[in-house]
Coordinates of C-alpha atoms in Angstrom, one line a residue:
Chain A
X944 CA 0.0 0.0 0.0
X945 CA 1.3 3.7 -0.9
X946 CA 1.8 6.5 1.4
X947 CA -0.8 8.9 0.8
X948 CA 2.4 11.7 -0.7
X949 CA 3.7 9.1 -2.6
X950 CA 0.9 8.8 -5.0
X951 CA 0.5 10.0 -8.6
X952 CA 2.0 14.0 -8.5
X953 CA -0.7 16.4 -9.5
X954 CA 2.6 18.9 -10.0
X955 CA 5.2 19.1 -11.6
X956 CA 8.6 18.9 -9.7
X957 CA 10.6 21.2 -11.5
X958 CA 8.4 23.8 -13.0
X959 CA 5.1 23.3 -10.5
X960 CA 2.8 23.4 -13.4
X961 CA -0.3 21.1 -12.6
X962 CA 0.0 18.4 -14.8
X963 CA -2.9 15.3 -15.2
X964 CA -0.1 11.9 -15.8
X965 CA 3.2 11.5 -16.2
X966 CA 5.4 12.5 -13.8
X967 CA 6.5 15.7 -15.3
X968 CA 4.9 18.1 -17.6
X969 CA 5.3 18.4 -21.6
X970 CA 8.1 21.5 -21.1
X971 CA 10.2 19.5 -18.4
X972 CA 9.6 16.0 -19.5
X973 CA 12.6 14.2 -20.4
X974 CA 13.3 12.7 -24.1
X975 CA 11.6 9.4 -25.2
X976 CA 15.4 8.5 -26.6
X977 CA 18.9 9.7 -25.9
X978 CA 19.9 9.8 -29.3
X979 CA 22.8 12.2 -28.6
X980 CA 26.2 11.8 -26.6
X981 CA 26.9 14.9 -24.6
X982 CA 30.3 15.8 -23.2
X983 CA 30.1 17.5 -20.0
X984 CA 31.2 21.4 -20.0
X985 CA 29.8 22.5 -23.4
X986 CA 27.1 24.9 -23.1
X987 CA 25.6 24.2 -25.6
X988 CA 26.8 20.6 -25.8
X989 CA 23.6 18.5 -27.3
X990 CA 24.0 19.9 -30.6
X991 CA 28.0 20.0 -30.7
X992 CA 27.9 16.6 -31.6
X993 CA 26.3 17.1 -34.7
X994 CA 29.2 16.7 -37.1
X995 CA 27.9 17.0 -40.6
X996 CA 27.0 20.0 -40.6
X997 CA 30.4 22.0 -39.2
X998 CA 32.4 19.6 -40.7
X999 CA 31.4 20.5 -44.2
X1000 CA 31.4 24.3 -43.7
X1001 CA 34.7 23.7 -42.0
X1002 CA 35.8 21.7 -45.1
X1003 CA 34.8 24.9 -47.5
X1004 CA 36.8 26.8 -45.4
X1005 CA 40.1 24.2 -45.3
X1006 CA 39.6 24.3 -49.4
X1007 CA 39.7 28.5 -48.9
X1008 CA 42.1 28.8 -47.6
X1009 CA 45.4 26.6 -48.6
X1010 CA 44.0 28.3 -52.3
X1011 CA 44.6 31.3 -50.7
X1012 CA 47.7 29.8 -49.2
X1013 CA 48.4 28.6 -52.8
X1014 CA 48.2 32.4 -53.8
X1015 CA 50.3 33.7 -50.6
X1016 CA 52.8 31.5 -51.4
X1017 CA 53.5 32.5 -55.4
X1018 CA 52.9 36.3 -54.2
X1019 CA 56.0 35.5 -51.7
X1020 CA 58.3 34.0 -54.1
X1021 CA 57.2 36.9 -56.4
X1022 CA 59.1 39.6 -54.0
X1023 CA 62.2 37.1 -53.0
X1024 CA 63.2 37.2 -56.8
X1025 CA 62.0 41.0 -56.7
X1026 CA 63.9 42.2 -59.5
X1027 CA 65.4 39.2 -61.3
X1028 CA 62.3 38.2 -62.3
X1029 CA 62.3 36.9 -66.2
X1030 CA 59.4 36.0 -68.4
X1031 CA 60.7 32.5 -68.5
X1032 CA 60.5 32.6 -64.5
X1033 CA 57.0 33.9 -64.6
X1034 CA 55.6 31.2 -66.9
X1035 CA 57.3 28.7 -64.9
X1036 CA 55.7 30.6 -61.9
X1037 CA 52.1 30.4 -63.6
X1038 CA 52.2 26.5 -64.5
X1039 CA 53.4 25.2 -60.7
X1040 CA 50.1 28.0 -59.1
X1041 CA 48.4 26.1 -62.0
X1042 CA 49.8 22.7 -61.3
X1043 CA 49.3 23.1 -57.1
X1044 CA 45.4 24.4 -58.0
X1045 CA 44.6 21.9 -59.7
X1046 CA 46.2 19.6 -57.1
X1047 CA 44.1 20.8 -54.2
X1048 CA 41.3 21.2 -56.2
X1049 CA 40.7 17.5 -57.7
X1050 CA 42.1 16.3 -53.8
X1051 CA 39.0 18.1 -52.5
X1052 CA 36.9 17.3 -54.9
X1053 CA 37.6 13.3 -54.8
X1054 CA 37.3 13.9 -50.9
X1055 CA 34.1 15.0 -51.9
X1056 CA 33.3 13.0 -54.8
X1057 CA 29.6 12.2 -53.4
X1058 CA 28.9 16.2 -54.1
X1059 CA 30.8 16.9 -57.1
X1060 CA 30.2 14.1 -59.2
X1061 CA 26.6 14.3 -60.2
X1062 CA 27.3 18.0 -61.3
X1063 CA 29.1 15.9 -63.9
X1064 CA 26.7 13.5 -64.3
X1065 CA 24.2 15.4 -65.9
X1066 CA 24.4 18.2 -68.9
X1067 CA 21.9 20.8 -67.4
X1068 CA 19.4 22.1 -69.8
X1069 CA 20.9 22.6 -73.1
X1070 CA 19.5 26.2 -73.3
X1071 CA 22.6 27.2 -70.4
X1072 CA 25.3 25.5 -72.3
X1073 CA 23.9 27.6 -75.1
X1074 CA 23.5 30.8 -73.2
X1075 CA 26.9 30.7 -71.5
X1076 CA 29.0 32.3 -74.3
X1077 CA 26.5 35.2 -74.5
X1078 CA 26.6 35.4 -70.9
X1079 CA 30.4 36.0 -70.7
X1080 CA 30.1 38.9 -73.4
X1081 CA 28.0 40.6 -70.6
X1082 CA 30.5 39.7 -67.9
X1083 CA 33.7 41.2 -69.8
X1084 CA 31.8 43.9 -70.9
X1085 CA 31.1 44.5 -67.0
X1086 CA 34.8 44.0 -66.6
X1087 CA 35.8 46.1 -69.4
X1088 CA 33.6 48.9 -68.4
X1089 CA 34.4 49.0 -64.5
X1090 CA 38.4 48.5 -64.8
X1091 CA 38.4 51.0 -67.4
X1092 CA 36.5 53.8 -65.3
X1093 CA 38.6 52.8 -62.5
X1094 CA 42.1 53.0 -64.5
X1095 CA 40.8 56.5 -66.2
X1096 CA 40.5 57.9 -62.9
X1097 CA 43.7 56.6 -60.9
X1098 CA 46.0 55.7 -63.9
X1099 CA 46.7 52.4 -62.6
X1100 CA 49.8 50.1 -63.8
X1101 CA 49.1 47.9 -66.7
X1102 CA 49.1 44.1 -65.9
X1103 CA 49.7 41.8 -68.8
X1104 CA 48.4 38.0 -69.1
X1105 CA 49.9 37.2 -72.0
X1106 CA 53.2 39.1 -72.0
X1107 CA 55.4 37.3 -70.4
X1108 CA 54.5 34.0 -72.0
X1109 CA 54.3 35.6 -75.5
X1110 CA 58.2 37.2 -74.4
X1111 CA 59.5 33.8 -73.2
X1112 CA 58.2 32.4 -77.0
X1113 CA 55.7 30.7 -76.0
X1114 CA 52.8 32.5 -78.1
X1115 CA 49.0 33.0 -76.8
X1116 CA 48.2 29.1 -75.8
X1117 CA 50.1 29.1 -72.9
X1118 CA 48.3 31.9 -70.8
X1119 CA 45.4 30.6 -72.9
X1120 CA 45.5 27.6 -71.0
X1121 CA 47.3 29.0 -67.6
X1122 CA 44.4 31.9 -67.2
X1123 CA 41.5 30.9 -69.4
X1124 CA 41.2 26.8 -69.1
X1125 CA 42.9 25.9 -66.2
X1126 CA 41.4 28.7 -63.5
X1127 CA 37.7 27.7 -65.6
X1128 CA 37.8 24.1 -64.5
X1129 CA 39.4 23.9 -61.3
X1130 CA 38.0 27.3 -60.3
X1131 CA 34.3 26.1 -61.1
X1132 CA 34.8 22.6 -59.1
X1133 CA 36.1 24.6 -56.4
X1134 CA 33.5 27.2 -56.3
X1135 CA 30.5 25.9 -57.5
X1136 CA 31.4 22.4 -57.1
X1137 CA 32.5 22.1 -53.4
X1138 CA 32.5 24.8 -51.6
X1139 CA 28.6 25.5 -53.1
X1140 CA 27.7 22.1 -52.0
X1141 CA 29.0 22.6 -48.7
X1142 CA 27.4 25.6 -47.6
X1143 CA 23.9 24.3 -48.6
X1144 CA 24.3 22.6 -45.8
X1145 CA 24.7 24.7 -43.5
X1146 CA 22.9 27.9 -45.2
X1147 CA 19.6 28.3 -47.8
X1148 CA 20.7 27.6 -51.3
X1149 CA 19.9 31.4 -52.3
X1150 CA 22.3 32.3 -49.4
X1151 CA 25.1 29.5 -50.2
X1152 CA 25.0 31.2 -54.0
X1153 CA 25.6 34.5 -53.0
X1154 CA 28.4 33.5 -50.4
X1155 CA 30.0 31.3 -52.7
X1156 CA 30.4 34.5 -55.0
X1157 CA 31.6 36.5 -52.8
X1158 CA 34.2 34.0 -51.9
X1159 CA 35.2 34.0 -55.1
X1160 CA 35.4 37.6 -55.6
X1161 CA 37.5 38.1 -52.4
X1162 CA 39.6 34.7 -53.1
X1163 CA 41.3 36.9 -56.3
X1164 CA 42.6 39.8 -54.1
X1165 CA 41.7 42.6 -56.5
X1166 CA 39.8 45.5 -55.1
X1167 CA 39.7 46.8 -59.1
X1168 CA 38.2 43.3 -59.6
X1169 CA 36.1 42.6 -57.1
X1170 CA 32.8 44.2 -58.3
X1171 CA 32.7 42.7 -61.8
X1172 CA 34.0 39.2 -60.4
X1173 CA 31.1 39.5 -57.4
X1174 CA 28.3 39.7 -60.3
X1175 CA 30.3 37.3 -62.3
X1176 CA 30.2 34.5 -59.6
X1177 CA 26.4 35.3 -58.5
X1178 CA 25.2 34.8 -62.4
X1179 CA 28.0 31.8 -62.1
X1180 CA 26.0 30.5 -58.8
X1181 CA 22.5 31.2 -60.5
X1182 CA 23.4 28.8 -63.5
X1183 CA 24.9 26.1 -61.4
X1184 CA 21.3 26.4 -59.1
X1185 CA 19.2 26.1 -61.6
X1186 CA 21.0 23.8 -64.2
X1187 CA 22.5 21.7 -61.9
X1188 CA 25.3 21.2 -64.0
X1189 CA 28.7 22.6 -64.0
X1190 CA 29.7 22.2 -67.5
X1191 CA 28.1 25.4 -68.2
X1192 CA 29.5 27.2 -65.6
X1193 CA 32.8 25.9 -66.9
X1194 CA 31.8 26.9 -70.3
X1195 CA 31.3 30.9 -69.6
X1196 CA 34.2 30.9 -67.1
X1197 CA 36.6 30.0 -69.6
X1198 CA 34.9 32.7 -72.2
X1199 CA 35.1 35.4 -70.0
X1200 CA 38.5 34.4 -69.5
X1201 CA 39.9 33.2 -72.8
X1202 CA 38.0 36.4 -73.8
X1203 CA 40.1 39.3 -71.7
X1204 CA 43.1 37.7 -72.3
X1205 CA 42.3 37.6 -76.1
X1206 CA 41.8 41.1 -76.2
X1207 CA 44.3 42.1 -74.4
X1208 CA 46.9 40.0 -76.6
X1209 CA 45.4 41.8 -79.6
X1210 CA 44.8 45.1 -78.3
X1211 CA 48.8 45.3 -77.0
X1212 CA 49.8 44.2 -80.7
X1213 CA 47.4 46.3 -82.4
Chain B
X270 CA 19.0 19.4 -5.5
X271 CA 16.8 16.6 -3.8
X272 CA 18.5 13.4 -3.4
X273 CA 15.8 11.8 -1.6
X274 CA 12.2 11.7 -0.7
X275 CA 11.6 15.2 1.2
X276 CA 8.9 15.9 3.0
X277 CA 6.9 19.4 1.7
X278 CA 6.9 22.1 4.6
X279 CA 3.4 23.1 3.2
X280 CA 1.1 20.0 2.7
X281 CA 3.8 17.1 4.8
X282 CA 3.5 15.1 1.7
X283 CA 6.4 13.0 1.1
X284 CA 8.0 13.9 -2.8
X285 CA 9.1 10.6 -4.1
X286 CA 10.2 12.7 -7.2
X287 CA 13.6 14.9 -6.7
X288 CA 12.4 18.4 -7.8
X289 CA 12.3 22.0 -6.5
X290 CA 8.4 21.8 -6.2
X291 CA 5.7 19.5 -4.7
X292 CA 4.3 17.5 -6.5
X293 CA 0.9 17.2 -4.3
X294 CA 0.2 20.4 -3.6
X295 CA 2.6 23.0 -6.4
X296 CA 4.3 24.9 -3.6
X297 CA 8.0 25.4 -3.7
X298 CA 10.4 22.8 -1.5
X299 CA 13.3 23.9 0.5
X300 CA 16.5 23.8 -1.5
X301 CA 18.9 21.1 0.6
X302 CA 21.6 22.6 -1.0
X303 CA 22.6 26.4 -2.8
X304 CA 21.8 26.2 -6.4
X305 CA 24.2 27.4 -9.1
X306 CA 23.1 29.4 -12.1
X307 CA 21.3 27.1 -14.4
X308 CA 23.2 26.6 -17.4
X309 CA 22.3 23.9 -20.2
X310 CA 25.4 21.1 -19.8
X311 CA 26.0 17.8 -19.9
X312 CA 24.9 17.2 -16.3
X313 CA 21.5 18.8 -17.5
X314 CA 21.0 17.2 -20.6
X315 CA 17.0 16.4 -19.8
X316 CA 17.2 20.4 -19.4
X317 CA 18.8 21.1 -22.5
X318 CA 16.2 18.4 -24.6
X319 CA 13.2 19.8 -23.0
X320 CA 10.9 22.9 -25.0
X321 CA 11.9 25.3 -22.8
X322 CA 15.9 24.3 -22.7
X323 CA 15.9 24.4 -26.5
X324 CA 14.3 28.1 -26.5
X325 CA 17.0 29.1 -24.3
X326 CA 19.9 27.6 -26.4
X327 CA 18.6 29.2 -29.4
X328 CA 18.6 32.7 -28.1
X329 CA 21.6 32.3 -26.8
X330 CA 23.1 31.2 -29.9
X331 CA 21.0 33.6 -32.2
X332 CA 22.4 35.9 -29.7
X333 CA 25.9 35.1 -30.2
X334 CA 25.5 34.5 -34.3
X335 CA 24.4 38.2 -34.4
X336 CA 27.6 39.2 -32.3
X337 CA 28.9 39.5 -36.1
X338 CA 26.7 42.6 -36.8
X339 CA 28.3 45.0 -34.4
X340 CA 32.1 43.7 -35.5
X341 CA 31.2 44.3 -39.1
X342 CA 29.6 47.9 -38.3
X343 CA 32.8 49.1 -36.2
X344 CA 34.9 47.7 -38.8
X345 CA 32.9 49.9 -41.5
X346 CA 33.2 52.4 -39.7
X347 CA 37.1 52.2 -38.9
X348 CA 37.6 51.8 -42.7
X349 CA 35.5 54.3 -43.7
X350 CA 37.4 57.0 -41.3
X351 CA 40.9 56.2 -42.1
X352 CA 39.9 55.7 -45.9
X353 CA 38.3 59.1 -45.9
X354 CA 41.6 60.8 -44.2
X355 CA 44.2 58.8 -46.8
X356 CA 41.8 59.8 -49.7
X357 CA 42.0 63.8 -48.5
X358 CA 45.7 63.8 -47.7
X359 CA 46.5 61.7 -51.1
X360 CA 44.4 64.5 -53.2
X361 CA 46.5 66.9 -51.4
X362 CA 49.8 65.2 -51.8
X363 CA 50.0 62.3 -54.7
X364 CA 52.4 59.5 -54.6
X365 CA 54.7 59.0 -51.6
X366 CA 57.4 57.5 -51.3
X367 CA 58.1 55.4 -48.0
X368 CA 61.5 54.3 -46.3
X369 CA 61.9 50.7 -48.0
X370 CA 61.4 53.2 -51.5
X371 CA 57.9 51.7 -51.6
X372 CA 56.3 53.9 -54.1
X373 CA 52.4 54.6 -52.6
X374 CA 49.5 56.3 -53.7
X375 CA 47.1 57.5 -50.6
X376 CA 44.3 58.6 -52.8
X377 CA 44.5 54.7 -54.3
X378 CA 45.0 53.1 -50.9
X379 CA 41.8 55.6 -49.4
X380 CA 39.5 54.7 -52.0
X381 CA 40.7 50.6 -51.4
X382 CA 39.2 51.1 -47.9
X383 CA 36.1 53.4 -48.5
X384 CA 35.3 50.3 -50.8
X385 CA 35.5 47.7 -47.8
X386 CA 34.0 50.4 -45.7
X387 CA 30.7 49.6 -47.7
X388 CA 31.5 45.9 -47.8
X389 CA 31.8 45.4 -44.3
X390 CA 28.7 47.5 -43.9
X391 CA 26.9 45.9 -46.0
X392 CA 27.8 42.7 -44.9
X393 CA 27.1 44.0 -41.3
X394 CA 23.1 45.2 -42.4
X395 CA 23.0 41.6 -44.1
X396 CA 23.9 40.0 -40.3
X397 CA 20.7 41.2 -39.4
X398 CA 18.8 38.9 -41.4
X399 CA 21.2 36.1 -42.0
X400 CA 23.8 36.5 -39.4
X401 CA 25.7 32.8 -40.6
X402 CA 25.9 33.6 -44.1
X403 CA 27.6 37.5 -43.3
X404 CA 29.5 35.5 -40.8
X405 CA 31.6 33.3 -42.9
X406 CA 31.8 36.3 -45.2
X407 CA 33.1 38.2 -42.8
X408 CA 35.4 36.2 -41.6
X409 CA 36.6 34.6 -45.1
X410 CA 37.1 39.0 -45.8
X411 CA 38.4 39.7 -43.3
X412 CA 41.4 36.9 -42.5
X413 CA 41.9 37.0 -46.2
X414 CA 42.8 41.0 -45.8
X415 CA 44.9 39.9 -43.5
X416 CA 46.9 37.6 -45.2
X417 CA 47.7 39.7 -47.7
X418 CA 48.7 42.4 -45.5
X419 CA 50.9 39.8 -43.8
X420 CA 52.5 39.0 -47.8
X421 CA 52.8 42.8 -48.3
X422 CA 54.3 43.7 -44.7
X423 CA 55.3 40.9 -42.9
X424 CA 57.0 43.8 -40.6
X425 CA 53.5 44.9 -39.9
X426 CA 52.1 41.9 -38.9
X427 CA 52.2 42.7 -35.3
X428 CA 50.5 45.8 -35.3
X429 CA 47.1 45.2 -33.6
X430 CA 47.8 41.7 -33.2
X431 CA 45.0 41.7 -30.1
X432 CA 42.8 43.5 -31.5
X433 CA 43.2 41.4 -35.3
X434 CA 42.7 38.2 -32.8
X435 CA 39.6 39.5 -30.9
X436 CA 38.2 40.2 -34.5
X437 CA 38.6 36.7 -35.9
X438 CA 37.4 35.4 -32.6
X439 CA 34.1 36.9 -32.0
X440 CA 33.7 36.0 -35.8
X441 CA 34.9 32.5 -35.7
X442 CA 32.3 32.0 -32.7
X443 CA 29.4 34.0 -34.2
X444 CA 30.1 31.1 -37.5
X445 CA 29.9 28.4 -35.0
X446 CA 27.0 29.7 -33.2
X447 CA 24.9 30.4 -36.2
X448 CA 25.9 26.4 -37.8
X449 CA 24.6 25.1 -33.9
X450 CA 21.4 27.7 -34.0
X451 CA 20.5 26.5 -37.7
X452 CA 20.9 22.9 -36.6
X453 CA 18.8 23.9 -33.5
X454 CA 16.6 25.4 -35.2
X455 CA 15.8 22.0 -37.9
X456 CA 15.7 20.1 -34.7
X457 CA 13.0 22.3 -33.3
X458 CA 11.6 22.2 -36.9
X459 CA 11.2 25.2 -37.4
X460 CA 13.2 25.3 -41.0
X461 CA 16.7 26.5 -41.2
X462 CA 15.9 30.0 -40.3
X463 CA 17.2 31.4 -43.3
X464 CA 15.9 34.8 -43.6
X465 CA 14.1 35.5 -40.3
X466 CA 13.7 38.9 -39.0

């Protein structure tokens, strides 16, 4: 037989809400499962566990930055030779950036592979593939129009993509390939490919898009660049959202590109 | 915290149940021993599960994921003042020429930092509605700046060093509380929050 304050509580024991069964009320009741290992200490320590999530943004960031590092690095080596610096030296320069890109990108990308591969899987809508070329006429356009107002008004110096490689005989294929096909591919699996992947997990795919451009934009250190490469990456991050495809993406990256350094090369010999 | 049955000074009924009120008749027990602030932690994981526990964690952490906004502004505004003062005195001067026969142009250097001015503030009015996503911006801008200044100067890199690491900090933790808050926020399912008010 119970003691008569032993028998079902009317309140509960923590909150002193009157509840009608159960021993606590809906707020204070404990969970049906314990579905999450807590360490002691944390805060905020029943959701820490949750590793996807972090993981993958932290992964976006890793890939970020050893580009970056990547970039650091060939800035660096730039100033040690300072002056000796020949056009031979600088294509050589431009293949290993290329070379150790490429590296870390196709690294992250097979550490990713689950992500990245059915952006290769499928074409898209053949309507982007189409539209792409056009696209990139608007982009350098952009880019044509805002570096030239900004080099009008501050007389910046001239920076050449094709002059040293054209100097150490190499014609216009080599910074075709070091600045238009190269930095198009591994730029795009990057960008849209992992880093775009792994923020939608973490952020709205609207969100993800714009982040992911202005990643990109910041990622080339240019001020004078930044605002045409910011709308350049959000139309890039539109395409890859709703085509689901990267070849197209690829596709106006390297037109843009091929496209300025085209130009260039023929306006200098003009 | 009750460890065993106590006896309620109100009613005399016997609380099987450890707890800080009766459960026959409501009214509060006596507290056997001094209570620390409530915090949720491992040792109050039920806590931390409940409704109420998860409302608190995720104003805290909406809290601490909008810690970015405030960052971003001052750094707008630091930018913006410097950037103003090396635009007026590099109108009034031109190119200068420093000790290690750098060659620099203020205006040029001025109107490179009016431009993150509006970055950062822009980035710090988009914190307001998606404090993760101007976060990791933020942060990616801001380290990245930093990096280059460190390629550029290495003799510079100590300059501010405290205040460069209290900036990357409160950032870093406003990205990691606004990853835990979305994650909250799906496990309260309420959506991923993007683009609440």
């Amino acid at each position: 037989m119970s003691e008569p304050g032993m028998s079902q509580p009317s309140f509960c024991p923590d909150c002193g809400v009157p509840i009608s069964g159960g021993s606590h009320c809906v707020r204070c009741a404990p969970p049906a499962v314990d579905e999450i290992a807590t360490p002691a200490g944390s805060r905020v320590s029943t959701i820490s566990n949750e590793k996807q999530a972090p993981a993958n943004l932290r992964s976006a960031l890793w890939l970020y930055f050893t580009l970056l590092g990547v970039i650091a690095a060939f800035t660096i080596a730039y100033q040690v030779v300072g002056d000796e610096v020949t056009p031979e030296w600088e294509v050589n320069a431009e293949l290993a950036v290329s070379g150790l890109f490429a590296a870390v990108v196709l690294f992250a990308a097979f550490r990713f592979r689950r992500s990245v591969l059915p952006m290769f899987s499928r074409l898209g809508h053949p309507g982007w593939t189409i539209a792409a070329p056009f696209m990139a006429v608007g982009t350098v356009t952009l880019a044509s129009l805002i570096v030239g107002l900004i080099n009008s008004m501050f007389s910046l110096p001239d920076q050449s993509y094709s002059a040293p490689a054209v100097a150490a005989g190499y014609g216009i294929w080599l910074p075709l390939f070091t600045v238009a096909v190269c930095p198009a591919v591994t730029e795009e699996i990057a960008f849209r490919g992992v880093m775009n992947s792994a923020l939608r997990n973490v952020l709205e795919p609207r969100e993800a898009a714009i982040v992911t451009a202005l990643l990109f934009a910041i990622l080339h250190l240019s001020i004078l660049s930044f605002p045409h490469l910011l709308v350049m990456g959000l139309v890039l991050g539109y395409i890859r959202h709703r085509s689901g495809s990267l070849y197209p993406c690829i596709l106006l990256h390297f037109c843009h590109n091929a496209s300025v350094v085209l130009l260039e090369h023929f306006h200098d010999g003009a | 915290m009750a460890t065993s049955a106590a006896i309620c000074p109100h009613c005399s009924a016997s609380n099987a149940v450890p707890g800080k009120f009766c459960t026959a008749c409501g009214r509060a027990l006596p507290s056997p021993v001094k209570v620390a602030p409530r915090v949720i932690s491992g040792k109050s994981k039920d806590f931390a599960e409940s409704g109420a526990g998860q409302a608190m964690q995720s104003e805290e952490l909406g809290k601490q994921a909008r810690a970015s906004v405030k960052v971003l502004l001052v750094l707008g505004i630091l930018a913006g003042l410097l950037g103003m003062v090396l635009l007026l005195v590099g109108i009034g001067n031109g190119p200068m020429e420093t000790d290690d026969g750098i060659v620099l142009d203020l205006k040029i250097v001025g109107i490179t930092l009016l431009v993150l001015c509006g970055i950062y503030l822009a980035l710090s009015f988009w914190a307001r509605t998606s404090p993760l996503a101007a976060s990791i911006t933020g942060l990616v801008l801001y380290t990245s700046l930093q990096v280059a200044d460190l390629v550029a100067a290495p003799e510079l890199v100590l300059r501010g060093i405290i205040f460069k690491i209290i900036i990357i900090a409160v950032l870093a933790k406003a990205v990691s509380a606004g990853v835990k808050h979305r994650e909250l926020m799906k496990r309260m399912g309420r959506g991923t929050g993007a683009g609440q008010g």
